[in-house]
Amino acid sequence: MLKKALLITVLMIFASGSSVLAEIPKTINYQGVLTDAEGNAVVDGIYEITTSLYDNLEGGTPLWQETQSVNVFKSTFSAILGVGTALELPFDNQYYLGISIEGGAELMPRVSLSALPYSMCSNNADMLDGLHSDAFSDTAHNHDEIYFGQEELSTAGTVNDTGNPVDWTKLKNVPSGFSDGIDNAGLTAVYSLDAVDGDPTDAVYVDESGNTGVGTSTPAGKLDINGDIVVTNSLGQIRSRIFVHSEDAGLINTYGPNGNLNCAISAMVDYENSGYLSVCDADGNKQAAMYVEGSSGMGVITADIKSFRVSNPSLPGTDICYACIEGPEAAAYIRGTMSLVNGKATVVFPDHFVDVIVLDGMTIQLTPLSAGSKGLAVVEKGIDRVLVQELNGGVGEYEFDYLVTAIRKGHESYQVIKQSLIR
C-alpha cells in the first residue's frame, strides 16, 4: 500500500518568449518520486493520481481538481496540470497542491507552490489598470483621424458622461444646422426632418416604436400620412391618388395613360359613410358602379348593360353574353308548367318565392298548350298560390305554362329617378 509521495518541485510554465502579448498556456509541469511507506521504489506501471489546488494549507474546498493516469518508471513520474481540467485560477494568491494516489486519502502536508507558477500573472504585464498600452496616447504628437489632434481644441474643456454633457460652446467649426441638441435633457428615440425652409417642422417624423409620420408627429401606424398621396409616372403625370374628400371621406382614384379617370373608390353623395366603387370609360365617364344606397342601405350594382358571359361551345374563341331584362321596379318571378284536371289547377309557390314577395301588384301569365282550349283564367290569387280554371265551364285536361311576377318585399317604393352619382 502506498503511504506517501515525495514531490520534486520542478514546476514550470511554458510560454512563448516571442511576444509579450502572446497567449500564455495555463498549465503547470511537475515531477514526483513515488515510494512505499518504507521508502522503497514502487513497481513500475500506470497509476491514477488526483491533484488539487487550495488556498489553505489544511482543510478547505479545492479551487481546482484533476485526475489523470501517469506512467511510473523507477519510482519517477511526471505530468502536466491543467491538461484535463483547465486552470482558470488568477495565480495572484498563495496556493497549495494536494495529491492522492489511486483514490486514497490526500497525502500530507500539502505542497506550497513556489513563485514560478505565479508567472501566469505576466499575462497582463503589458497592461495598466487592465488596459493594453495601445489604449493610451502620447500627447506630444497628433494621432490618426479617430483622435483629437493637439491643435484641434480651440478651448480647453472636459468631455464627460451624460451626467455632465459636452459644452458645445467649447467646440469650433460646428456647421450651421448641426443637430447638437445643446444638452441631453429629455432625449428620446425620436427622429424628424423639417421642410427645406424650416416650415413646417417635423415634415417626416419617426417615433420610438418605428412608426413613421408624414405631415404628422403622432403616427398611428408604420406609415401615417396626413394629406394626399400621389403616384406619378416617369414624366411626373399623376396615375394614382389617395386623398380625403372635403366631406372627410377617403377616396382612391386611378388614371389611364390619357390622364382620364379609370376607377374610383369613394362614398355616396350626401351619404359619406356609404361606400361607392365606379369604373369609367376612356373619357373618364362612369359607366358601371357598385355602391350602398345611403337612404335605404340597399346594395346596388349599376351598368348600361348587366349580363352574364360564358364561353361559346359552338364557336371557340367567342363568348355568349346575355343582357338582363330591365324595368321600373324591383321584382321577382317564377315560371313553370302545370296540368288541368277536370278544367282546374292550383299553382303552389315555393317557400323561397313567398318569402321575398308581396301580394299587391302580383301578375300571372297563362299559356294553354292545347288547341282545343277554351281559354284560362286566374279565379283566385293568394300570397302562396293561384287557382286556374278553364273558361266557359270547360273541363279540359291538358298542360299550360305559367309566369308569376311580383314586387320584392321591402322594395315596394322603388324610385326610378335618383340623384346623380357623379361627385
PDB file of C-alpha atoms in Angstrom, residues 114-409:
ATOM      1  CA  SER A 114       6.802  28.228  -5.413  1.00  0.00           C
ATOM      2  CA  ALA A 115       6.994  31.561  -7.191  1.00  0.00           C
ATOM      3  CA  LEU A 116       7.433  30.249 -10.730  1.00  0.00           C
ATOM      4  CA  PRO A 117       3.757  29.326 -11.372  1.00  0.00           C
ATOM      5  CA  TYR A 118       2.807  32.897 -10.479  1.00  0.00           C
ATOM      6  CA  SER A 119       4.432  33.996 -13.718  1.00  0.00           C
ATOM      7  CA  MET A 120       0.960  33.307 -15.137  1.00  0.00           C
ATOM      8  CA  CYS A 121       0.117  36.776 -13.898  1.00  0.00           C
ATOM      9  CA  SER A 122       2.550  38.134 -16.517  1.00  0.00           C
ATOM     10  CA  ASN A 123      -0.310  37.697 -18.971  1.00  0.00           C
ATOM     11  CA  ASN A 124      -1.297  41.295 -18.120  1.00  0.00           C
ATOM     12  CA  ALA A 125       2.188  42.665 -17.539  1.00  0.00           C
ATOM     13  CA  ASP A 126       1.748  44.989 -20.545  1.00  0.00           C
ATOM     14  CA  MET A 127      -1.457  46.464 -19.118  1.00  0.00           C
ATOM     15  CA  LEU A 128      -2.301  49.473 -16.996  1.00  0.00           C
ATOM     16  CA  ASP A 129      -5.417  49.043 -14.887  1.00  0.00           C
ATOM     17  CA  GLY A 130      -6.481  46.197 -17.192  1.00  0.00           C
ATOM     18  CA  LEU A 131      -5.968  48.174 -20.441  1.00  0.00           C
ATOM     19  CA  HIS A 132      -3.298  47.488 -23.066  1.00  0.00           C
ATOM     20  CA  SER A 133      -0.660  50.122 -23.638  1.00  0.00           C
ATOM     21  CA  ASP A 134      -2.048  50.981 -27.092  1.00  0.00           C
ATOM     22  CA  ALA A 135      -5.196  52.256 -25.339  1.00  0.00           C
ATOM     23  CA  PHE A 136      -3.198  55.264 -24.166  1.00  0.00           C
ATOM     24  CA  SER A 137      -1.942  58.054 -26.397  1.00  0.00           C
ATOM     25  CA  ASP A 138       1.162  60.169 -26.237  1.00  0.00           C
ATOM     26  CA  THR A 139       0.050  63.824 -26.036  1.00  0.00           C
ATOM     27  CA  ALA A 140       3.318  65.012 -27.550  1.00  0.00           C
ATOM     28  CA  HIS A 141       2.146  64.434 -31.151  1.00  0.00           C
ATOM     29  CA  ASN A 142      -1.018  64.227 -33.290  1.00  0.00           C
ATOM     30  CA  HIS A 143      -2.759  60.915 -33.885  1.00  0.00           C
ATOM     31  CA  ASP A 144      -4.902  59.456 -36.654  1.00  0.00           C
ATOM     32  CA  GLU A 145      -8.442  60.612 -37.533  1.00  0.00           C
ATOM     33  CA  ILE A 146     -10.176  58.849 -34.652  1.00  0.00           C
ATOM     34  CA  TYR A 147      -8.445  61.072 -32.099  1.00  0.00           C
ATOM     35  CA  PHE A 148      -8.356  64.813 -31.467  1.00  0.00           C
ATOM     36  CA  GLY A 149      -5.062  66.344 -32.526  1.00  0.00           C
ATOM     37  CA  GLN A 150      -3.344  68.592 -30.043  1.00  0.00           C
ATOM     38  CA  GLU A 151      -4.273  71.644 -32.177  1.00  0.00           C
ATOM     39  CA  GLU A 152      -7.932  70.662 -32.732  1.00  0.00           C
ATOM     40  CA  LEU A 153      -9.404  72.005 -29.489  1.00  0.00           C
ATOM     41  CA  SER A 154      -9.633  75.789 -29.535  1.00  0.00           C
ATOM     42  CA  THR A 155     -10.566  75.957 -25.841  1.00  0.00           C
ATOM     43  CA  ALA A 156      -9.615  73.598 -23.071  1.00  0.00           C
ATOM     44  CA  GLY A 157     -12.605  71.680 -21.723  1.00  0.00           C
ATOM     45  CA  THR A 158     -13.788  68.440 -20.197  1.00  0.00           C
ATOM     46  CA  VAL A 159     -15.635  65.665 -22.021  1.00  0.00           C
ATOM     47  CA  ASN A 160     -17.616  63.645 -19.535  1.00  0.00           C
ATOM     48  CA  ASP A 161     -20.513  61.208 -19.416  1.00  0.00           C
ATOM     49  CA  THR A 162     -24.197  62.066 -19.893  1.00  0.00           C
ATOM     50  CA  GLY A 163     -24.334  63.455 -16.364  1.00  0.00           C
ATOM     51  CA  ASN A 164     -22.015  66.273 -17.492  1.00  0.00           C
ATOM     52  CA  PRO A 165     -22.617  66.684 -21.236  1.00  0.00           C
ATOM     53  CA  VAL A 166     -20.336  68.423 -23.698  1.00  0.00           C
ATOM     54  CA  ASP A 167     -20.453  72.224 -23.674  1.00  0.00           C
ATOM     55  CA  TRP A 168     -20.907  72.898 -27.396  1.00  0.00           C
ATOM     56  CA  THR A 169     -19.563  76.435 -26.999  1.00  0.00           C
ATOM     57  CA  LYS A 170     -16.126  74.899 -26.437  1.00  0.00           C
ATOM     58  CA  LEU A 171     -16.092  73.295 -29.907  1.00  0.00           C
ATOM     59  CA  LYS A 172     -15.023  75.221 -33.001  1.00  0.00           C
ATOM     60  CA  ASN A 173     -16.233  74.983 -36.614  1.00  0.00           C
ATOM     61  CA  VAL A 174     -19.595  73.411 -35.676  1.00  0.00           C
ATOM     62  CA  PRO A 175     -21.517  73.507 -39.019  1.00  0.00           C
ATOM     63  CA  SER A 176     -24.692  75.573 -39.287  1.00  0.00           C
ATOM     64  CA  GLY A 177     -27.779  73.460 -38.653  1.00  0.00           C
ATOM     65  CA  PHE A 178     -25.788  70.753 -36.851  1.00  0.00           C
ATOM     66  CA  SER A 179     -28.126  68.843 -34.544  1.00  0.00           C
ATOM     67  CA  ASP A 180     -26.172  69.362 -31.339  1.00  0.00           C
ATOM     68  CA  GLY A 181     -29.258  69.261 -29.108  1.00  0.00           C
ATOM     69  CA  ILE A 182     -27.496  71.700 -26.706  1.00  0.00           C
ATOM     70  CA  ASP A 183     -27.757  69.144 -23.867  1.00  0.00           C
ATOM     71  CA  ASN A 184     -29.019  65.638 -23.180  1.00  0.00           C
ATOM     72  CA  ALA A 185     -32.177  66.613 -21.268  1.00  0.00           C
ATOM     73  CA  GLY A 186     -35.364  64.894 -22.373  1.00  0.00           C
ATOM     74  CA  LEU A 187     -33.830  62.997 -25.276  1.00  0.00           C
ATOM     75  CA  THR A 188     -35.971  60.147 -26.666  1.00  0.00           C
ATOM     76  CA  ALA A 189     -35.607  57.692 -29.552  1.00  0.00           C
ATOM     77  CA  VAL A 190     -37.412  60.031 -31.966  1.00  0.00           C
ATOM     78  CA  TYR A 191     -36.156  61.411 -35.280  1.00  0.00           C
ATOM     79  CA  SER A 192     -37.673  64.073 -37.518  1.00  0.00           C
ATOM     80  CA  LEU A 193     -36.964  66.094 -40.650  1.00  0.00           C
ATOM     81  CA  ASP A 194     -38.148  69.637 -41.233  1.00  0.00           C
ATOM     82  CA  ALA A 195     -39.049  71.156 -44.591  1.00  0.00           C
ATOM     83  CA  VAL A 196     -36.129  72.620 -46.537  1.00  0.00           C
ATOM     84  CA  ASP A 197     -37.133  76.138 -45.491  1.00  0.00           C
ATOM     85  CA  GLY A 198     -37.852  75.057 -41.906  1.00  0.00           C
ATOM     86  CA  ASP A 199     -41.636  75.345 -42.261  1.00  0.00           C
ATOM     87  CA  PRO A 200     -43.300  73.053 -41.496  1.00  0.00           C
ATOM     88  CA  THR A 201     -41.271  71.339 -38.823  1.00  0.00           C
ATOM     89  CA  ASP A 202     -41.494  67.562 -38.344  1.00  0.00           C
ATOM     90  CA  ALA A 203     -42.404  67.090 -42.019  1.00  0.00           C
ATOM     91  CA  VAL A 204     -41.196  63.492 -41.608  1.00  0.00           C
ATOM     92  CA  TYR A 205     -41.302  62.021 -38.107  1.00  0.00           C
ATOM     93  CA  VAL A 206     -40.218  58.606 -36.767  1.00  0.00           C
ATOM     94  CA  ASP A 207     -41.275  57.759 -33.221  1.00  0.00           C
ATOM     95  CA  GLU A 208     -39.758  55.353 -30.685  1.00  0.00           C
ATOM     96  CA  SER A 209     -41.916  52.463 -31.986  1.00  0.00           C
ATOM     97  CA  GLY A 210     -40.630  52.829 -35.534  1.00  0.00           C
ATOM     98  CA  ASN A 211     -43.877  54.401 -36.786  1.00  0.00           C
ATOM     99  CA  THR A 212     -43.291  56.994 -39.495  1.00  0.00           C
ATOM    100  CA  GLY A 213     -45.456  60.068 -39.904  1.00  0.00           C
ATOM    101  CA  VAL A 214     -45.546  62.370 -42.925  1.00  0.00           C
ATOM    102  CA  GLY A 215     -47.277  65.602 -42.020  1.00  0.00           C
ATOM    103  CA  THR A 216     -47.976  64.326 -38.500  1.00  0.00           C
ATOM    104  CA  SER A 217     -45.859  63.904 -35.360  1.00  0.00           C
ATOM    105  CA  THR A 218     -48.223  61.300 -33.867  1.00  0.00           C
ATOM    106  CA  PRO A 219     -48.169  58.432 -36.409  1.00  0.00           C
ATOM    107  CA  ALA A 220     -50.743  55.727 -35.692  1.00  0.00           C
ATOM    108  CA  GLY A 221     -49.087  53.013 -37.805  1.00  0.00           C
ATOM    109  CA  LYS A 222     -45.906  52.049 -39.613  1.00  0.00           C
ATOM    110  CA  LEU A 223     -46.726  54.754 -42.169  1.00  0.00           C
ATOM    111  CA  ASP A 224     -49.189  57.529 -41.320  1.00  0.00           C
ATOM    112  CA  ILE A 225     -49.680  60.269 -43.919  1.00  0.00           C
ATOM    113  CA  ASN A 226     -51.649  63.433 -43.245  1.00  0.00           C
ATOM    114  CA  GLY A 227     -52.550  64.691 -46.727  1.00  0.00           C
ATOM    115  CA  ASP A 228     -52.680  63.427 -50.301  1.00  0.00           C
ATOM    116  CA  ILE A 229     -50.672  60.510 -51.692  1.00  0.00           C
ATOM    117  CA  VAL A 230     -49.869  60.981 -55.380  1.00  0.00           C
ATOM    118  CA  VAL A 231     -48.246  58.349 -57.627  1.00  0.00           C
ATOM    119  CA  THR A 232     -46.740  59.629 -60.874  1.00  0.00           C
ATOM    120  CA  ASN A 233     -45.042  58.098 -63.895  1.00  0.00           C
ATOM    121  CA  SER A 234     -41.534  58.933 -65.094  1.00  0.00           C
ATOM    122  CA  LEU A 235     -42.872  62.139 -66.667  1.00  0.00           C
ATOM    123  CA  GLY A 236     -44.458  63.332 -63.434  1.00  0.00           C
ATOM    124  CA  GLN A 237     -48.000  62.645 -64.660  1.00  0.00           C
ATOM    125  CA  ILE A 238     -50.467  61.532 -61.980  1.00  0.00           C
ATOM    126  CA  ARG A 239     -51.599  57.910 -62.317  1.00  0.00           C
ATOM    127  CA  SER A 240     -52.954  57.235 -58.813  1.00  0.00           C
ATOM    128  CA  ARG A 241     -54.110  59.396 -55.953  1.00  0.00           C
ATOM    129  CA  ILE A 242     -55.261  58.727 -52.396  1.00  0.00           C
ATOM    130  CA  PHE A 243     -56.791  61.634 -50.531  1.00  0.00           C
ATOM    131  CA  VAL A 244     -59.530  62.734 -48.130  1.00  0.00           C
ATOM    132  CA  HIS A 245     -62.590  64.427 -49.585  1.00  0.00           C
ATOM    133  CA  SER A 246     -63.880  67.721 -48.247  1.00  0.00           C
ATOM    134  CA  GLU A 247     -66.669  65.773 -46.516  1.00  0.00           C
ATOM    135  CA  ASP A 248     -63.993  63.729 -44.660  1.00  0.00           C
ATOM    136  CA  ALA A 249     -64.455  60.522 -46.686  1.00  0.00           C
ATOM    137  CA  GLY A 250     -61.437  58.667 -48.077  1.00  0.00           C
ATOM    138  CA  LEU A 251     -61.049  58.466 -51.879  1.00  0.00           C
ATOM    139  CA  ILE A 252     -58.797  56.473 -54.215  1.00  0.00           C
ATOM    140  CA  ASN A 253     -58.562  57.391 -57.900  1.00  0.00           C
ATOM    141  CA  THR A 254     -56.594  55.729 -60.710  1.00  0.00           C
ATOM    142  CA  TYR A 255     -55.932  57.327 -64.095  1.00  0.00           C
ATOM    143  CA  GLY A 256     -55.190  55.983 -67.572  1.00  0.00           C
ATOM    144  CA  PRO A 257     -52.339  56.960 -69.907  1.00  0.00           C
ATOM    145  CA  ASN A 258     -54.599  59.689 -71.343  1.00  0.00           C
ATOM    146  CA  GLY A 259     -54.921  61.212 -67.872  1.00  0.00           C
ATOM    147  CA  ASN A 260     -58.639  60.458 -67.547  1.00  0.00           C
ATOM    148  CA  LEU A 261     -60.168  58.732 -64.529  1.00  0.00           C
ATOM    149  CA  ASN A 262     -60.185  54.904 -64.742  1.00  0.00           C
ATOM    150  CA  CYS A 263     -61.581  53.753 -61.399  1.00  0.00           C
ATOM    151  CA  ALA A 264     -62.664  55.393 -58.173  1.00  0.00           C
ATOM    152  CA  ILE A 265     -63.308  54.143 -54.669  1.00  0.00           C
ATOM    153  CA  SER A 266     -65.319  56.804 -52.948  1.00  0.00           C
ATOM    154  CA  ALA A 267     -68.517  57.473 -50.998  1.00  0.00           C
ATOM    155  CA  MET A 268     -72.108  58.312 -51.881  1.00  0.00           C
ATOM    156  CA  VAL A 269     -73.040  61.958 -52.346  1.00  0.00           C
ATOM    157  CA  ASP A 270     -74.610  63.187 -49.095  1.00  0.00           C
ATOM    158  CA  TYR A 271     -74.045  59.742 -47.534  1.00  0.00           C
ATOM    159  CA  GLU A 272     -70.297  59.801 -46.873  1.00  0.00           C
ATOM    160  CA  ASN A 273     -70.456  56.640 -44.725  1.00  0.00           C
ATOM    161  CA  SER A 274     -71.812  54.548 -47.617  1.00  0.00           C
ATOM    162  CA  GLY A 275     -69.208  53.074 -49.966  1.00  0.00           C
ATOM    163  CA  TYR A 276     -69.089  53.615 -53.720  1.00  0.00           C
ATOM    164  CA  LEU A 277     -66.963  51.962 -56.460  1.00  0.00           C
ATOM    165  CA  SER A 278     -67.081  53.131 -60.074  1.00  0.00           C
ATOM    166  CA  VAL A 279     -65.467  52.129 -63.388  1.00  0.00           C
ATOM    167  CA  CYS A 280     -65.091  54.666 -66.196  1.00  0.00           C
ATOM    168  CA  ASP A 281     -64.781  54.683 -69.971  1.00  0.00           C
ATOM    169  CA  ALA A 282     -61.854  56.178 -71.901  1.00  0.00           C
ATOM    170  CA  ASP A 283     -63.298  59.653 -71.467  1.00  0.00           C
ATOM    171  CA  GLY A 284     -63.452  59.292 -67.690  1.00  0.00           C
ATOM    172  CA  ASN A 285     -67.249  58.931 -67.591  1.00  0.00           C
ATOM    173  CA  LYS A 286     -68.637  56.492 -65.006  1.00  0.00           C
ATOM    174  CA  GLN A 287     -70.281  53.561 -66.829  1.00  0.00           C
ATOM    175  CA  ALA A 288     -70.571  50.954 -64.058  1.00  0.00           C
ATOM    176  CA  ALA A 289     -70.843  51.254 -60.307  1.00  0.00           C
ATOM    177  CA  MET A 290     -71.331  49.249 -57.152  1.00  0.00           C
ATOM    178  CA  TYR A 291     -72.492  51.033 -54.039  1.00  0.00           C
ATOM    179  CA  VAL A 292     -74.675  51.009 -50.940  1.00  0.00           C
ATOM    180  CA  GLU A 293     -77.614  53.369 -51.239  1.00  0.00           C
ATOM    181  CA  GLY A 294     -77.385  55.716 -48.285  1.00  0.00           C
ATOM    182  CA  SER A 295     -81.087  56.299 -47.674  1.00  0.00           C
ATOM    183  CA  SER A 296     -82.190  52.663 -47.883  1.00  0.00           C
ATOM    184  CA  GLY A 297     -78.972  50.762 -47.114  1.00  0.00           C
ATOM    185  CA  MET A 298     -79.520  48.627 -50.247  1.00  0.00           C
ATOM    186  CA  GLY A 299     -76.541  47.244 -52.158  1.00  0.00           C
ATOM    187  CA  VAL A 300     -76.781  48.255 -55.828  1.00  0.00           C
ATOM    188  CA  ILE A 301     -74.881  47.318 -58.988  1.00  0.00           C
ATOM    189  CA  THR A 302     -75.465  49.619 -61.952  1.00  0.00           C
ATOM    190  CA  ALA A 303     -74.288  49.488 -65.557  1.00  0.00           C
ATOM    191  CA  ASP A 304     -75.531  50.340 -69.036  1.00  0.00           C
ATOM    192  CA  ILE A 305     -75.903  46.590 -69.685  1.00  0.00           C
ATOM    193  CA  LYS A 306     -75.994  43.916 -67.000  1.00  0.00           C
ATOM    194  CA  SER A 307     -75.266  40.498 -68.423  1.00  0.00           C
ATOM    195  CA  PHE A 308     -73.839  37.083 -67.936  1.00  0.00           C
ATOM    196  CA  ARG A 309     -70.936  35.860 -70.046  1.00  0.00           C
ATOM    197  CA  VAL A 310     -69.985  32.244 -70.821  1.00  0.00           C
ATOM    198  CA  SER A 311     -67.722  30.593 -73.367  1.00  0.00           C
ATOM    199  CA  ASN A 312     -69.427  29.687 -76.654  1.00  0.00           C
ATOM    200  CA  PRO A 313     -69.149  25.906 -77.164  1.00  0.00           C
ATOM    201  CA  SER A 314     -70.345  26.192 -80.772  1.00  0.00           C
ATOM    202  CA  LEU A 315     -67.838  28.833 -81.826  1.00  0.00           C
ATOM    203  CA  PRO A 316     -64.495  28.572 -79.978  1.00  0.00           C
ATOM    204  CA  GLY A 317     -62.818  31.877 -79.284  1.00  0.00           C
ATOM    205  CA  THR A 318     -66.115  33.670 -78.656  1.00  0.00           C
ATOM    206  CA  ASP A 319     -68.400  34.183 -75.656  1.00  0.00           C
ATOM    207  CA  ILE A 320     -72.162  34.194 -75.230  1.00  0.00           C
ATOM    208  CA  CYS A 321     -73.303  37.390 -73.499  1.00  0.00           C
ATOM    209  CA  TYR A 322     -76.952  37.720 -72.443  1.00  0.00           C
ATOM    210  CA  ALA A 323     -78.353  41.042 -71.292  1.00  0.00           C
ATOM    211  CA  CYS A 324     -80.781  41.329 -68.393  1.00  0.00           C
ATOM    212  CA  ILE A 325     -84.439  42.271 -68.866  1.00  0.00           C
ATOM    213  CA  GLU A 326     -84.958  45.533 -67.019  1.00  0.00           C
ATOM    214  CA  GLY A 327     -87.931  47.510 -65.771  1.00  0.00           C
ATOM    215  CA  PRO A 328     -89.008  50.302 -63.422  1.00  0.00           C
ATOM    216  CA  GLU A 329     -89.457  48.078 -60.380  1.00  0.00           C
ATOM    217  CA  ALA A 330     -87.568  45.593 -58.214  1.00  0.00           C
ATOM    218  CA  ALA A 331     -89.367  42.332 -58.981  1.00  0.00           C
ATOM    219  CA  ALA A 332     -89.026  38.552 -58.754  1.00  0.00           C
ATOM    220  CA  TYR A 333     -90.621  35.789 -60.789  1.00  0.00           C
ATOM    221  CA  ILE A 334     -91.253  32.075 -61.034  1.00  0.00           C
ATOM    222  CA  ARG A 335     -92.450  30.088 -64.019  1.00  0.00           C
ATOM    223  CA  GLY A 336     -93.345  26.509 -64.830  1.00  0.00           C
ATOM    224  CA  THR A 337     -95.801  24.031 -66.402  1.00  0.00           C
ATOM    225  CA  MET A 338     -98.930  22.526 -64.820  1.00  0.00           C
ATOM    226  CA  SER A 339    -101.809  20.282 -65.960  1.00  0.00           C
ATOM    227  CA  LEU A 340    -105.551  20.907 -65.752  1.00  0.00           C
ATOM    228  CA  VAL A 341    -107.641  18.215 -64.110  1.00  0.00           C
ATOM    229  CA  ASN A 342    -111.333  18.475 -64.985  1.00  0.00           C
ATOM    230  CA  GLY A 343    -110.656  22.042 -66.136  1.00  0.00           C
ATOM    231  CA  LYS A 344    -108.931  23.207 -62.892  1.00  0.00           C
ATOM    232  CA  ALA A 345    -105.389  23.500 -61.442  1.00  0.00           C
ATOM    233  CA  THR A 346    -103.712  25.079 -58.401  1.00  0.00           C
ATOM    234  CA  VAL A 347    -100.224  26.563 -58.783  1.00  0.00           C
ATOM    235  CA  VAL A 348     -98.467  26.485 -55.379  1.00  0.00           C
ATOM    236  CA  PHE A 349     -95.478  28.827 -54.986  1.00  0.00           C
ATOM    237  CA  PRO A 350     -92.210  27.592 -53.417  1.00  0.00           C
ATOM    238  CA  ASP A 351     -91.406  28.933 -49.943  1.00  0.00           C
ATOM    239  CA  HIS A 352     -88.349  30.863 -51.108  1.00  0.00           C
ATOM    240  CA  PHE A 353     -90.538  32.834 -53.540  1.00  0.00           C
ATOM    241  CA  VAL A 354     -93.194  33.541 -50.922  1.00  0.00           C
ATOM    242  CA  ASP A 355     -90.502  34.864 -48.535  1.00  0.00           C
ATOM    243  CA  VAL A 356     -89.313  37.618 -50.899  1.00  0.00           C
ATOM    244  CA  ILE A 357     -92.552  38.955 -52.490  1.00  0.00           C
ATOM    245  CA  VAL A 358     -95.680  40.918 -51.652  1.00  0.00           C
ATOM    246  CA  LEU A 359     -99.147  40.088 -52.968  1.00  0.00           C
ATOM    247  CA  ASP A 360    -100.002  43.605 -54.038  1.00  0.00           C
ATOM    248  CA  GLY A 361     -99.081  44.105 -57.692  1.00  0.00           C
ATOM    249  CA  MET A 362     -98.642  40.377 -58.469  1.00  0.00           C
ATOM    250  CA  THR A 363     -99.345  39.390 -62.104  1.00  0.00           C
ATOM    251  CA  ILE A 364     -99.815  35.900 -63.646  1.00  0.00           C
ATOM    252  CA  GLN A 365     -99.439  34.991 -67.315  1.00  0.00           C
ATOM    253  CA  LEU A 366    -101.054  31.702 -68.539  1.00  0.00           C
ATOM    254  CA  THR A 367    -100.382  29.935 -71.868  1.00  0.00           C
ATOM    255  CA  PRO A 368    -102.578  26.867 -72.708  1.00  0.00           C
ATOM    256  CA  LEU A 369    -100.742  24.067 -74.507  1.00  0.00           C
ATOM    257  CA  SER A 370    -103.820  22.728 -76.294  1.00  0.00           C
ATOM    258  CA  ALA A 371    -105.520  23.988 -79.481  1.00  0.00           C
ATOM    259  CA  GLY A 372    -108.876  22.891 -78.056  1.00  0.00           C
ATOM    260  CA  SER A 373    -108.574  25.147 -75.011  1.00  0.00           C
ATOM    261  CA  LYS A 374    -111.477  27.452 -74.299  1.00  0.00           C
ATOM    262  CA  GLY A 375    -109.077  29.807 -72.537  1.00  0.00           C
ATOM    263  CA  LEU A 376    -107.733  30.058 -68.996  1.00  0.00           C
ATOM    264  CA  ALA A 377    -108.337  32.434 -66.127  1.00  0.00           C
ATOM    265  CA  VAL A 378    -106.947  33.039 -62.625  1.00  0.00           C
ATOM    266  CA  VAL A 379    -110.028  32.799 -60.457  1.00  0.00           C
ATOM    267  CA  GLU A 380    -108.244  33.146 -57.108  1.00  0.00           C
ATOM    268  CA  LYS A 381    -104.901  34.777 -56.206  1.00  0.00           C
ATOM    269  CA  GLY A 382    -103.042  34.446 -52.869  1.00  0.00           C
ATOM    270  CA  ILE A 383     -99.566  35.116 -51.466  1.00  0.00           C
ATOM    271  CA  ASP A 384     -98.592  31.460 -51.804  1.00  0.00           C
ATOM    272  CA  ARG A 385    -100.783  30.089 -54.661  1.00  0.00           C
ATOM    273  CA  VAL A 386    -103.184  30.832 -57.520  1.00  0.00           C
ATOM    274  CA  LEU A 387    -106.242  28.874 -58.736  1.00  0.00           C
ATOM    275  CA  VAL A 388    -106.510  28.445 -62.542  1.00  0.00           C
ATOM    276  CA  GLN A 389    -109.733  27.418 -64.312  1.00  0.00           C
ATOM    277  CA  GLU A 390    -110.773  26.860 -67.973  1.00  0.00           C
ATOM    278  CA  LEU A 391    -113.184  29.425 -69.356  1.00  0.00           C
ATOM    279  CA  ASN A 392    -116.827  28.779 -70.241  1.00  0.00           C
ATOM    280  CA  GLY A 393    -117.119  25.856 -67.817  1.00  0.00           C
ATOM    281  CA  GLY A 394    -114.568  23.830 -69.696  1.00  0.00           C
ATOM    282  CA  VAL A 395    -113.389  20.556 -68.220  1.00  0.00           C
ATOM    283  CA  GLY A 396    -110.292  20.114 -70.342  1.00  0.00           C
ATOM    284  CA  GLU A 397    -107.297  18.153 -69.196  1.00  0.00           C
ATOM    285  CA  TYR A 398    -104.125  19.494 -70.765  1.00  0.00           C
ATOM    286  CA  GLU A 399    -100.917  21.291 -69.810  1.00  0.00           C
ATOM    287  CA  PHE A 400    -100.358  25.021 -69.587  1.00  0.00           C
ATOM    288  CA  ASP A 401     -97.366  27.293 -68.877  1.00  0.00           C
ATOM    289  CA  TYR A 402     -97.434  29.999 -66.208  1.00  0.00           C
ATOM    290  CA  LEU A 403     -95.308  33.038 -65.322  1.00  0.00           C
ATOM    291  CA  VAL A 404     -95.811  34.738 -61.933  1.00  0.00           C
ATOM    292  CA  THR A 405     -94.183  38.154 -61.328  1.00  0.00           C
ATOM    293  CA  ALA A 406     -94.308  40.014 -58.008  1.00  0.00           C
ATOM    294  CA  ILE A 407     -92.691  43.047 -56.369  1.00  0.00           C
ATOM    295  CA  ARG A 408     -89.846  42.234 -53.963  1.00  0.00           C
ATOM    296  CA  LYS A 409     -90.600  42.641 -50.295  1.00  0.00           C
TER     297      LYS A 409
END
